Every structure is written in C-alpha cells, then in structure tokens.
Amino acid sequence: MASQGAAGGKFVSESLGLLLMQESAALVERSTRQQQSGEDAETAALSVHAKLESLGHDVGYRFIERVAQQRIILPEPLEAIKFICKDLWSSVYGKPIDKLQTNHRGVFVLKDFAFKPIAHISNKSEDDQLGKELKRKFLKFPCGVLRGALENLGYTATVTADFEFQDQRQVTSFHVRLTVP
C-alpha cells in the first residue's frame, strides 16, 4: 500500500520496492540470455549489467527532471553530489548516504553502511563467488541512477560500485568521477 510523503507524493512500501528491483533484474537477465543464447557467459553477463545500468540511468535522469520543477539545484559539483546523497538517495532507497568523501578534484566516494538491495544476499565465505556476482549485478542499477541524475545536472560521470566488510557490517561504496563540461 502506498503512503503519503511529506510533499504530498505517494511512496511504495520498501519491501515492495526491493522485490520490484529484484524481479526487474531477473527479467532483464532472462531476456538478455534468451537473446544471446549462442554467446559465452561473460558476454551475456556484461550485457545484463549494461541493461541494468541503463534502467537506473533512466530513473536517475527522470527523478532530477521531476525535482527540478519544484526546487533550484545549485550547479556546483559538491552541491550536486550533496543533493544526490540526501534527497535522491532518500527518495529512492529510504535513507541518505551515510558518508561522503571527496578529493575536491571531481572524485567522490559515497558510502552506504546498510544498502538494503544487496543486504539480503548472503556471503557464506570470502570466496563466495556467486554471492559476489549477484551483488555486482544488483549494484549496476544504483550506479546508473547516480550517472543519470548527474547527467541531467550537467555532469558526465563515471560511476563504479564496490562492497566490503568493515567491523562486521557490509559497506557499499560508490565511486563517482565527474567530468565538468
């Protein structure tokens, strides 16, 4: 059931949103593998990753279009990243980014200490390749969201994601490199 947001918008329940993202990823993977049945597994996986990132790009780009009608977003790179960390991330994932780091030269690291879309994927061991590959696949969508949002704000960005364990918790890091026009 949708709930009313502070701005009068409707939100989808968190569990339904996570399920929708998981099923979308599974659908993209099935359709891609059917279309590329003769190709090797690595090529098919790269194609799945590209399609998931493209879906995320569309979401991020459209989110900024909708929000830009309601408020002014400052054009400085740091202000754009702060907006994404607080407003966009809260709207899409239910909480802001936990930590933002920058070298003040167009490189930013956004850290989420409890990124729910991959929290359900278990790590049986450090060598669990299947779990790591699933997490990499699910991280392509938020990379696309970040890239699409930044593109609509006037920046060309390269976004990569990684995850690691620190102090018995999983930390998801998004590395953003901006190219200012």
Coordinates of C-alpha atoms in Angstrom, one line a residue:
M1 CA 0.0 0.0 0.0
A2 CA 1.3 3.4 -0.9
S3 CA 1.8 6.0 1.8
Q4 CA 1.7 9.8 1.6
G5 CA 5.0 11.6 1.6
A6 CA 5.7 14.9 3.3
A7 CA 5.4 16.7 -0.1
G8 CA 2.1 15.0 -0.9
G9 CA 3.7 12.4 -3.2
K10 CA 2.9 8.7 -2.9
F11 CA 5.6 6.3 -1.9
V12 CA 5.8 2.5 -2.4
S13 CA 6.5 0.3 0.6
E14 CA 10.2 -0.6 1.0
S15 CA 9.7 -4.3 0.7
L16 CA 7.7 -3.9 -2.5
G17 CA 10.3 -1.7 -4.0
L18 CA 13.1 -4.2 -3.2
L19 CA 11.1 -7.0 -4.7
L20 CA 10.4 -5.0 -7.8
M21 CA 14.1 -4.3 -8.2
Q22 CA 15.0 -7.9 -7.8
E23 CA 12.4 -9.1 -10.3
S24 CA 13.4 -6.4 -12.8
A25 CA 17.0 -7.7 -12.6
A26 CA 15.8 -11.3 -13.1
L27 CA 13.6 -10.3 -16.0
V28 CA 16.5 -8.4 -17.7
E29 CA 18.8 -11.3 -17.2
R30 CA 16.3 -13.9 -18.6
S31 CA 15.5 -11.8 -21.7
T32 CA 19.2 -11.0 -22.3
R33 CA 20.2 -14.6 -22.0
Q34 CA 17.5 -15.7 -24.4
Q35 CA 18.5 -13.1 -27.0
Q36 CA 22.2 -14.0 -26.7
S37 CA 21.9 -17.8 -26.3
G38 CA 24.9 -18.5 -28.6
E39 CA 27.3 -16.2 -26.8
D40 CA 29.6 -17.0 -23.9
A41 CA 28.5 -16.4 -20.3
E42 CA 30.8 -13.4 -19.7
T43 CA 29.5 -11.5 -22.7
A44 CA 25.9 -12.2 -21.6
A45 CA 26.7 -11.0 -18.1
L46 CA 28.2 -7.8 -19.4
S47 CA 25.1 -7.2 -21.5
V48 CA 22.9 -7.8 -18.4
H49 CA 25.0 -5.3 -16.4
A50 CA 24.7 -2.7 -19.2
K51 CA 20.9 -3.0 -19.4
L52 CA 20.5 -2.7 -15.6
E53 CA 22.7 0.4 -15.5
S54 CA 20.7 1.8 -18.4
L55 CA 17.4 1.3 -16.4
G56 CA 19.0 3.0 -13.4
H57 CA 20.2 5.9 -15.7
D58 CA 16.6 6.5 -16.8
V59 CA 15.3 6.5 -13.2
G60 CA 18.0 9.0 -12.1
Y61 CA 17.6 11.2 -15.1
R62 CA 13.8 11.4 -14.7
F63 CA 14.0 11.9 -11.0
I64 CA 16.0 15.1 -11.5
E65 CA 13.6 16.2 -14.2
R66 CA 10.7 15.9 -11.7
V67 CA 12.5 17.5 -8.8
A68 CA 14.0 20.4 -10.9
Q69 CA 10.4 21.6 -11.4
Q70 CA 10.0 22.1 -7.7
R71 CA 13.3 23.4 -6.5
I72 CA 16.6 25.0 -7.6
I73 CA 19.6 22.7 -7.6
L74 CA 22.9 24.6 -7.3
P75 CA 25.3 23.9 -10.2
E76 CA 28.5 23.4 -8.2
P77 CA 29.7 19.8 -8.2
L78 CA 29.8 19.4 -4.5
E79 CA 26.3 20.8 -4.1
A80 CA 25.0 18.5 -6.8
I81 CA 26.6 15.5 -5.0
K82 CA 25.2 16.6 -1.6
F83 CA 21.7 16.9 -3.2
I84 CA 22.1 13.3 -4.6
C85 CA 23.3 12.0 -1.2
K86 CA 20.5 13.5 0.7
D87 CA 17.4 13.9 -1.5
L88 CA 17.7 11.5 -4.3
W89 CA 19.1 8.6 -2.2
S90 CA 16.4 9.2 0.5
S91 CA 13.7 9.1 -2.1
V92 CA 14.9 6.0 -3.9
Y93 CA 16.4 4.0 -1.1
G94 CA 14.7 5.3 2.0
K95 CA 17.7 6.9 3.7
P96 CA 20.5 9.3 2.9
I97 CA 24.1 8.2 2.1
D98 CA 26.0 7.6 5.3
K99 CA 29.3 9.1 4.3
L100 CA 30.6 11.4 1.6
Q101 CA 34.3 11.7 0.8
T102 CA 35.9 13.9 -1.8
N103 CA 39.4 14.9 -3.0
H104 CA 37.9 18.2 -4.3
R105 CA 39.1 17.4 -7.8
G106 CA 35.9 15.8 -9.1
V107 CA 36.2 12.4 -7.4
F108 CA 33.7 11.5 -4.7
V109 CA 33.1 8.3 -2.7
L110 CA 29.6 7.8 -1.4
K111 CA 29.3 5.1 1.3
D112 CA 26.1 3.4 2.5
F113 CA 26.6 1.2 5.6
A114 CA 23.3 -0.6 5.2
F115 CA 22.5 -0.7 1.4
K116 CA 19.3 -2.8 1.5
P117 CA 19.1 -4.0 -2.1
I118 CA 22.2 -6.2 -1.5
A119 CA 21.9 -6.9 2.2
H120 CA 19.7 -10.0 1.6
I121 CA 22.4 -11.7 -0.4
S122 CA 24.4 -13.8 1.9
N123 CA 28.2 -14.2 2.0
K124 CA 28.9 -17.7 3.2
S125 CA 32.6 -17.0 2.9
E126 CA 35.1 -14.6 1.5
D127 CA 35.4 -16.9 -1.6
D128 CA 31.6 -17.0 -2.3
Q129 CA 31.8 -16.0 -6.0
L130 CA 28.1 -16.5 -6.6
G131 CA 27.2 -14.0 -3.8
K132 CA 29.7 -11.5 -5.1
E133 CA 28.5 -11.7 -8.7
L134 CA 24.9 -11.2 -7.5
K135 CA 25.9 -8.2 -5.6
R136 CA 27.8 -6.7 -8.5
K137 CA 24.7 -7.3 -10.7
F138 CA 22.4 -5.5 -8.2
L139 CA 24.8 -2.6 -7.9
K140 CA 24.6 -1.7 -11.6
F141 CA 21.2 -0.2 -11.2
P142 CA 22.2 2.4 -8.5
C143 CA 25.3 3.2 -10.5
G144 CA 23.0 4.1 -13.3
V145 CA 20.7 6.1 -11.0
L146 CA 23.7 8.2 -10.0
R147 CA 25.0 8.6 -13.5
G148 CA 21.6 9.6 -14.9
A149 CA 21.0 12.1 -12.1
L150 CA 24.4 13.7 -12.6
E151 CA 23.9 13.8 -16.4
N152 CA 20.7 15.7 -16.0
L153 CA 22.5 18.1 -13.7
G154 CA 25.1 18.8 -16.5
Y155 CA 27.9 16.4 -15.5
T156 CA 29.4 13.5 -17.3
A157 CA 30.2 10.9 -14.6
T158 CA 31.8 7.5 -14.4
V159 CA 30.3 5.5 -11.5
T160 CA 31.5 2.3 -10.1
A161 CA 30.5 0.4 -7.0
D162 CA 32.1 -2.0 -4.6
F163 CA 31.3 -3.6 -1.3
E164 CA 33.4 -4.8 1.6
F165 CA 33.1 -5.8 5.2
Q166 CA 34.2 -3.4 8.0
D167 CA 33.6 -4.0 11.6
Q168 CA 31.1 -6.9 11.0
R169 CA 29.0 -4.8 8.6
Q170 CA 28.8 -4.5 4.9
V171 CA 29.8 -1.2 3.4
T172 CA 28.8 -0.3 -0.1
S173 CA 30.9 2.3 -1.8
F174 CA 30.0 4.2 -5.0
H175 CA 33.0 5.9 -6.6
V176 CA 32.0 8.9 -8.7
R177 CA 34.4 10.7 -11.1
L178 CA 32.9 13.8 -12.6
T179 CA 33.9 15.4 -15.9
V180 CA 32.9 19.1 -15.7
P181 CA 31.9 20.5 -19.1

